[in-house]
Amino acid sequence: NKQRVVIVGGGFGGATAAKYLRKYDKDVEIVLIEQNKEYYTCPFSNAVISGIEKMDFIKQDLNALQKNHKVKVIYASVRKIDGENNSVILENGEVIKYTKAIVSPGIDFKFEKGYTKDNQKYAPHAVQAGEQTLLLQKQLESMKDGGTFVLVSPADPFRCPPGPYERVSLIAYYLKNNKPNSKIIILDQKESFSKQGLFLQGWKELYGDMIEWRAGSFGGKVISVDPKNKKIVTDEEEIEADVLNYIPNQKAAKIAFDSGLVENDWCHVHPKTFESKLVKNVHVIGDASIATPMPKSAFSASTQAKVTALQISRLLKKQAIINPPKLANTCYSLLNPNYGISVAAVYSAEDKSIVAIEGAGGVSPLKDPDGHIRVLEAKYAYAWYETQTKDIFK
Ligand code: FAD
């Protein structure tokens, strides 16, 4: 009886898991199930929204995994995982048995306060790339000079902690060059955010007063939203936006809920193997899992995938797992095409939790008198994207 690993989701987590499991085990059968034939990455989607890059730049697919790495790719939607019977059930009713399953389905949204599945197109979140990216890009393009762009930034935890702030930076870059009388308001559902000092300093330096950030308890809290009319009620006033980028609060993707993998909105896992605490032989990685203090990032999803693939390959061969496995993350953000900042960390997965290794990470220096670090980090951001996508999708 051949061993089979079934992977659900072909984004950063799932695709990396497939590629690396093949590196660690040349015989195991690997089946990757993904609902979309094309995958548009969220990394660099902010550059597309602001007109710096085109959609083609962020387009990836699973063809190379299938052709070069002996991964069987099935394009289908998964209804649920039946942990009792070690099987994955597709939307069309087909049943696929597994020895182990890896699940990396990403996020879903909490539709509340007036934001719904049906009206999201009027106030696109653009935190699942593709159609949503284009919607927001088009709305920004047709905004009048002197208009107000409002971004609502979600409560923790959410996909890509620096993402909303990189987005307003690049939108400010676009507005400065095309519609300089416009302004940007960020309504934050939190009190602070990732790389805050660096962002606030960079915004002043590059864009003067164009970007206004309102913390949760200083006018940021959203009470309700009317996407169609682009109106938002905060606890202080009603704001009418010209473009409204509403990023709702988040939870694990639906398939995780339907498969009994979720407790309190997210999938809780054993840190050393990412095996679910609720369903045996099912490993959850990427944004759907809780791997605190790792952020929900593509980089995190891919290192979690590498560790999980390695541990599964060892478990299948009845070898001891690597103990403790190490993980890493770096998130670059662009404030303009030549101005980058970053945060990095290295982690050790211990018995009860994942621990950041002291002294092994940090953020860009606040002081960069001649600006050469910011220029270099912008180059690193592009280089990161190129190496990461090559490592995963080629
Ligand atoms: P995803 O990449 O979302 O993949 C999930 C896949 O599962 C999807 O392809 C989906 O179609 C599939 N799927 C879901 N349900 C089913 C089902 N039922 N059946 C079949 N298939 C299914 N991270 C970085 O590291 N660096 C960055 O610079 C960066 N920039 C970002 C910028 C923005 C604006 C945003 C929003 C995010 C950014 N991120 C970045 C974060 C990154 O995009 C996510 O953390 C990453 O995509 C998580 O990978 P994942 O595998 O968990 O989920």
PDB file of C-alpha atoms in Angstrom, residues 4-176:
ATOM      1  CA  ARG A   4      -0.026   9.210   0.053  1.00  0.00           C
ATOM      2  CA  VAL A   5       0.115  12.785   1.294  1.00  0.00           C
ATOM      3  CA  VAL A   6      -2.777  14.979   0.215  1.00  0.00           C
ATOM      4  CA  ILE A   7      -2.241  18.743   0.321  1.00  0.00           C
ATOM      5  CA  VAL A   8      -5.182  21.143   0.300  1.00  0.00           C
ATOM      6  CA  GLY A   9      -4.452  24.628  -1.074  1.00  0.00           C
ATOM      7  CA  GLY A  10      -1.786  25.507  -3.643  1.00  0.00           C
ATOM      8  CA  GLY A  11      -0.757  28.932  -2.332  1.00  0.00           C
ATOM      9  CA  PHE A  12       2.497  29.725  -0.544  1.00  0.00           C
ATOM     10  CA  GLY A  13       2.055  27.075   2.151  1.00  0.00           C
ATOM     11  CA  GLY A  14       0.626  24.222   0.083  1.00  0.00           C
ATOM     12  CA  ALA A  15       2.878  24.619  -2.966  1.00  0.00           C
ATOM     13  CA  THR A  16       6.018  24.768  -0.804  1.00  0.00           C
ATOM     14  CA  ALA A  17       4.912  21.676   1.111  1.00  0.00           C
ATOM     15  CA  ALA A  18       4.486  19.744  -2.153  1.00  0.00           C
ATOM     16  CA  LYS A  19       7.832  20.796  -3.583  1.00  0.00           C
ATOM     17  CA  TYR A  20       9.799  20.118  -0.408  1.00  0.00           C
ATOM     18  CA  LEU A  21       8.085  16.864   0.466  1.00  0.00           C
ATOM     19  CA  ARG A  22       9.267  15.609  -2.931  1.00  0.00           C
ATOM     20  CA  LYS A  23      12.832  16.718  -2.057  1.00  0.00           C
ATOM     21  CA  TYR A  24      12.683  14.731   1.188  1.00  0.00           C
ATOM     22  CA  ASP A  25      10.888  11.665  -0.174  1.00  0.00           C
ATOM     23  CA  LYS A  26      11.151  10.645  -3.821  1.00  0.00           C
ATOM     24  CA  ASP A  27       8.634   7.817  -3.556  1.00  0.00           C
ATOM     25  CA  VAL A  28       5.656   9.075  -1.588  1.00  0.00           C
ATOM     26  CA  GLU A  29       2.584   9.915  -3.656  1.00  0.00           C
ATOM     27  CA  ILE A  30       1.828  13.630  -3.423  1.00  0.00           C
ATOM     28  CA  VAL A  31      -1.592  14.975  -4.386  1.00  0.00           C
ATOM     29  CA  LEU A  32      -2.138  18.744  -4.345  1.00  0.00           C
ATOM     30  CA  ILE A  33      -5.698  20.040  -4.571  1.00  0.00           C
ATOM     31  CA  GLU A  34      -6.281  23.672  -5.511  1.00  0.00           C
ATOM     32  CA  GLN A  35      -9.497  25.348  -6.627  1.00  0.00           C
ATOM     33  CA  ASN A  36      -7.916  27.954  -8.958  1.00  0.00           C
ATOM     34  CA  LYS A  37      -5.737  27.310 -12.026  1.00  0.00           C
ATOM     35  CA  GLU A  38      -3.905  30.609 -11.567  1.00  0.00           C
ATOM     36  CA  TYR A  39      -2.585  31.962  -8.315  1.00  0.00           C
ATOM     37  CA  TYR A  40      -2.049  35.690  -7.868  1.00  0.00           C
ATOM     38  CA  THR A  41       0.263  36.428  -4.952  1.00  0.00           C
ATOM     39  CA  CYS A  42      -0.606  39.005  -2.327  1.00  0.00           C
ATOM     40  CA  PRO A  43       3.089  39.908  -2.047  1.00  0.00           C
ATOM     41  CA  PHE A  44       3.613  42.729  -4.550  1.00  0.00           C
ATOM     42  CA  SER A  45      -0.151  43.103  -5.112  1.00  0.00           C
ATOM     43  CA  ASN A  46       0.151  46.523  -3.438  1.00  0.00           C
ATOM     44  CA  ALA A  47       2.576  47.477  -6.214  1.00  0.00           C
ATOM     45  CA  VAL A  48      -0.073  46.417  -8.760  1.00  0.00           C
ATOM     46  CA  ILE A  49      -2.836  48.423  -7.049  1.00  0.00           C
ATOM     47  CA  SER A  50      -0.662  51.542  -7.179  1.00  0.00           C
ATOM     48  CA  GLY A  51       0.287  51.048 -10.845  1.00  0.00           C
ATOM     49  CA  ILE A  52       3.964  50.171 -10.279  1.00  0.00           C
ATOM     50  CA  GLU A  53       3.621  46.565 -11.507  1.00  0.00           C
ATOM     51  CA  LYS A  54       1.127  44.700 -13.701  1.00  0.00           C
ATOM     52  CA  MET A  55      -0.988  41.634 -12.810  1.00  0.00           C
ATOM     53  CA  ASP A  56       1.393  39.363 -14.750  1.00  0.00           C
ATOM     54  CA  PHE A  57       4.149  40.187 -12.265  1.00  0.00           C
ATOM     55  CA  ILE A  58       2.221  38.475  -9.438  1.00  0.00           C
ATOM     56  CA  LYS A  59       0.866  35.517 -11.419  1.00  0.00           C
ATOM     57  CA  GLN A  60       2.037  32.005 -10.481  1.00  0.00           C
ATOM     58  CA  ASP A  61       0.823  28.492 -11.276  1.00  0.00           C
ATOM     59  CA  LEU A  62       1.343  24.878 -10.309  1.00  0.00           C
ATOM     60  CA  ASN A  63       2.468  23.574 -13.719  1.00  0.00           C
ATOM     61  CA  ALA A  64       6.139  23.112 -12.768  1.00  0.00           C
ATOM     62  CA  LEU A  65       5.214  21.120  -9.645  1.00  0.00           C
ATOM     63  CA  GLN A  66       3.242  18.753 -11.838  1.00  0.00           C
ATOM     64  CA  LYS A  67       5.789  18.532 -14.662  1.00  0.00           C
ATOM     65  CA  ASN A  68       9.105  18.547 -12.808  1.00  0.00           C
ATOM     66  CA  HIS A  69       8.442  17.351  -9.290  1.00  0.00           C
ATOM     67  CA  LYS A  70       6.031  14.437  -9.639  1.00  0.00           C
ATOM     68  CA  VAL A  71       3.180  16.180  -7.842  1.00  0.00           C
ATOM     69  CA  LYS A  72      -0.323  15.208  -8.932  1.00  0.00           C
ATOM     70  CA  VAL A  73      -2.314  18.430  -9.120  1.00  0.00           C
ATOM     71  CA  ILE A  74      -6.090  18.274  -9.002  1.00  0.00           C
ATOM     72  CA  TYR A  75      -7.992  21.474  -9.739  1.00  0.00           C
ATOM     73  CA  ALA A  76     -11.081  21.154  -7.573  1.00  0.00           C
ATOM     74  CA  SER A  77     -12.753  22.630  -4.571  1.00  0.00           C
ATOM     75  CA  VAL A  78     -12.493  20.595  -1.364  1.00  0.00           C
ATOM     76  CA  ARG A  79     -15.700  20.262   0.649  1.00  0.00           C
ATOM     77  CA  LYS A  80     -14.089  18.899   3.792  1.00  0.00           C
ATOM     78  CA  ILE A  81     -11.543  16.609   5.352  1.00  0.00           C
ATOM     79  CA  ASP A  82     -12.923  13.552   7.065  1.00  0.00           C
ATOM     80  CA  GLY A  83     -10.321  12.898   9.744  1.00  0.00           C
ATOM     81  CA  GLU A  84     -12.084   9.775  11.043  1.00  0.00           C
ATOM     82  CA  ASN A  85     -11.629   8.058   7.696  1.00  0.00           C
ATOM     83  CA  ASN A  86      -8.361   9.692   6.593  1.00  0.00           C
ATOM     84  CA  SER A  87      -9.976  11.114   3.494  1.00  0.00           C
ATOM     85  CA  VAL A  88     -10.504  14.351   1.635  1.00  0.00           C
ATOM     86  CA  ILE A  89     -13.941  14.902   0.115  1.00  0.00           C
ATOM     87  CA  LEU A  90     -14.182  17.078  -2.979  1.00  0.00           C
ATOM     88  CA  GLU A  91     -17.135  19.333  -3.742  1.00  0.00           C
ATOM     89  CA  ASN A  92     -18.191  16.851  -6.482  1.00  0.00           C
ATOM     90  CA  GLY A  93     -18.335  14.052  -3.921  1.00  0.00           C
ATOM     91  CA  GLU A  94     -15.110  12.310  -4.942  1.00  0.00           C
ATOM     92  CA  VAL A  95     -13.190  10.832  -1.988  1.00  0.00           C
ATOM     93  CA  ILE A  96      -9.377  10.763  -1.812  1.00  0.00           C
ATOM     94  CA  LYS A  97      -7.665   8.735   0.922  1.00  0.00           C
ATOM     95  CA  TYR A  98      -4.502   9.948   2.626  1.00  0.00           C
ATOM     96  CA  THR A  99      -1.813   8.691   4.989  1.00  0.00           C
ATOM     97  CA  LYS A 100      -1.196  12.306   6.064  1.00  0.00           C
ATOM     98  CA  ALA A 101      -2.847  15.540   5.001  1.00  0.00           C
ATOM     99  CA  ILE A 102      -1.414  19.063   4.897  1.00  0.00           C
ATOM    100  CA  VAL A 103      -3.900  21.919   4.852  1.00  0.00           C
ATOM    101  CA  SER A 104      -2.963  25.488   3.840  1.00  0.00           C
ATOM    102  CA  PRO A 105      -6.241  27.110   2.758  1.00  0.00           C
ATOM    103  CA  GLY A 106      -5.571  30.676   3.945  1.00  0.00           C
ATOM    104  CA  ILE A 107      -8.139  33.050   5.413  1.00  0.00           C
ATOM    105  CA  ASP A 108     -11.792  33.954   5.319  1.00  0.00           C
ATOM    106  CA  PHE A 109     -13.574  37.083   6.472  1.00  0.00           C
ATOM    107  CA  LYS A 110     -15.889  38.025   9.286  1.00  0.00           C
ATOM    108  CA  PHE A 111     -18.744  39.638   7.432  1.00  0.00           C
ATOM    109  CA  GLU A 112     -20.146  42.078   9.992  1.00  0.00           C
ATOM    110  CA  LYS A 113     -20.978  45.763  10.610  1.00  0.00           C
ATOM    111  CA  GLY A 114     -22.648  46.008   7.169  1.00  0.00           C
ATOM    112  CA  TYR A 115     -19.828  44.438   5.096  1.00  0.00           C
ATOM    113  CA  THR A 116     -21.153  41.399   3.225  1.00  0.00           C
ATOM    114  CA  LYS A 117     -20.116  38.870   0.580  1.00  0.00           C
ATOM    115  CA  ASP A 118     -22.378  40.658  -1.881  1.00  0.00           C
ATOM    116  CA  ASN A 119     -21.366  44.269  -1.271  1.00  0.00           C
ATOM    117  CA  GLN A 120     -17.608  43.704  -0.781  1.00  0.00           C
ATOM    118  CA  LYS A 121     -16.988  44.694  -4.411  1.00  0.00           C
ATOM    119  CA  TYR A 122     -17.890  48.322  -3.629  1.00  0.00           C
ATOM    120  CA  ALA A 123     -15.264  48.506  -0.884  1.00  0.00           C
ATOM    121  CA  PRO A 124     -12.721  45.847  -1.900  1.00  0.00           C
ATOM    122  CA  HIS A 125     -10.485  44.353   0.785  1.00  0.00           C
ATOM    123  CA  ALA A 126      -7.846  43.223  -1.751  1.00  0.00           C
ATOM    124  CA  VAL A 127      -6.224  40.838   0.706  1.00  0.00           C
ATOM    125  CA  GLN A 128      -6.896  37.856  -1.547  1.00  0.00           C
ATOM    126  CA  ALA A 129      -5.136  38.770  -4.754  1.00  0.00           C
ATOM    127  CA  GLY A 130      -6.705  38.538  -8.221  1.00  0.00           C
ATOM    128  CA  GLU A 131     -10.099  40.048  -8.964  1.00  0.00           C
ATOM    129  CA  GLN A 132     -10.017  42.061  -5.716  1.00  0.00           C
ATOM    130  CA  THR A 133      -6.629  43.569  -6.597  1.00  0.00           C
ATOM    131  CA  LEU A 134      -7.961  44.788  -9.945  1.00  0.00           C
ATOM    132  CA  LEU A 135     -11.139  46.182  -8.384  1.00  0.00           C
ATOM    133  CA  LEU A 136      -9.182  48.364  -5.985  1.00  0.00           C
ATOM    134  CA  GLN A 137      -6.665  49.379  -8.647  1.00  0.00           C
ATOM    135  CA  LYS A 138      -9.497  50.528 -10.966  1.00  0.00           C
ATOM    136  CA  GLN A 139     -11.244  52.445  -8.190  1.00  0.00           C
ATOM    137  CA  LEU A 140      -8.027  54.239  -7.303  1.00  0.00           C
ATOM    138  CA  GLU A 141      -7.402  55.043 -10.959  1.00  0.00           C
ATOM    139  CA  SER A 142     -10.815  56.664 -11.324  1.00  0.00           C
ATOM    140  CA  MET A 143     -10.628  58.620  -8.071  1.00  0.00           C
ATOM    141  CA  LYS A 144     -10.673  62.397  -8.532  1.00  0.00           C
ATOM    142  CA  ASP A 145      -7.744  64.609  -7.547  1.00  0.00           C
ATOM    143  CA  GLY A 146      -8.570  65.950  -4.098  1.00  0.00           C
ATOM    144  CA  GLY A 147     -10.431  62.776  -3.149  1.00  0.00           C
ATOM    145  CA  THR A 148     -10.228  60.836   0.098  1.00  0.00           C
ATOM    146  CA  PHE A 149      -8.927  57.263   0.162  1.00  0.00           C
ATOM    147  CA  VAL A 150      -9.956  55.465   3.356  1.00  0.00           C
ATOM    148  CA  LEU A 151      -8.385  52.185   4.455  1.00  0.00           C
ATOM    149  CA  VAL A 152      -9.865  50.269   7.362  1.00  0.00           C
ATOM    150  CA  SER A 153      -7.157  48.122   8.958  1.00  0.00           C
ATOM    151  CA  PRO A 154      -8.316  45.020  10.849  1.00  0.00           C
ATOM    152  CA  ALA A 155      -7.881  43.852  14.415  1.00  0.00           C
ATOM    153  CA  ASP A 156      -5.209  41.218  15.156  1.00  0.00           C
ATOM    154  CA  PRO A 157      -4.564  38.557  14.052  1.00  0.00           C
ATOM    155  CA  PHE A 158      -4.714  39.101  10.296  1.00  0.00           C
ATOM    156  CA  ARG A 159      -2.870  38.274   7.062  1.00  0.00           C
ATOM    157  CA  CYS A 160       0.348  40.270   6.657  1.00  0.00           C
ATOM    158  CA  PRO A 161       0.668  42.684   9.621  1.00  0.00           C
ATOM    159  CA  PRO A 162       2.580  45.338   7.609  1.00  0.00           C
ATOM    160  CA  GLY A 163       0.396  44.840   4.475  1.00  0.00           C
ATOM    161  CA  PRO A 164      -2.171  47.651   4.983  1.00  0.00           C
ATOM    162  CA  TYR A 165       0.600  50.148   5.792  1.00  0.00           C
ATOM    163  CA  GLU A 166       2.700  49.193   2.791  1.00  0.00           C
ATOM    164  CA  ARG A 167      -0.479  49.643   0.743  1.00  0.00           C
ATOM    165  CA  VAL A 168      -1.171  53.205   1.870  1.00  0.00           C
ATOM    166  CA  SER A 169       2.511  54.046   1.291  1.00  0.00           C
ATOM    167  CA  LEU A 170       2.377  52.933  -2.336  1.00  0.00           C
ATOM    168  CA  ILE A 171      -1.035  54.540  -2.839  1.00  0.00           C
ATOM    169  CA  ALA A 172       0.434  57.795  -1.506  1.00  0.00           C
ATOM    170  CA  TYR A 173       3.243  57.356  -4.039  1.00  0.00           C
ATOM    171  CA  TYR A 174       0.649  57.036  -6.815  1.00  0.00           C
ATOM    172  CA  LEU A 175      -1.412  59.990  -5.552  1.00  0.00           C
ATOM    173  CA  LYS A 176       1.607  62.233  -5.095  1.00  0.00           C
TER     174      LYS A 176
END
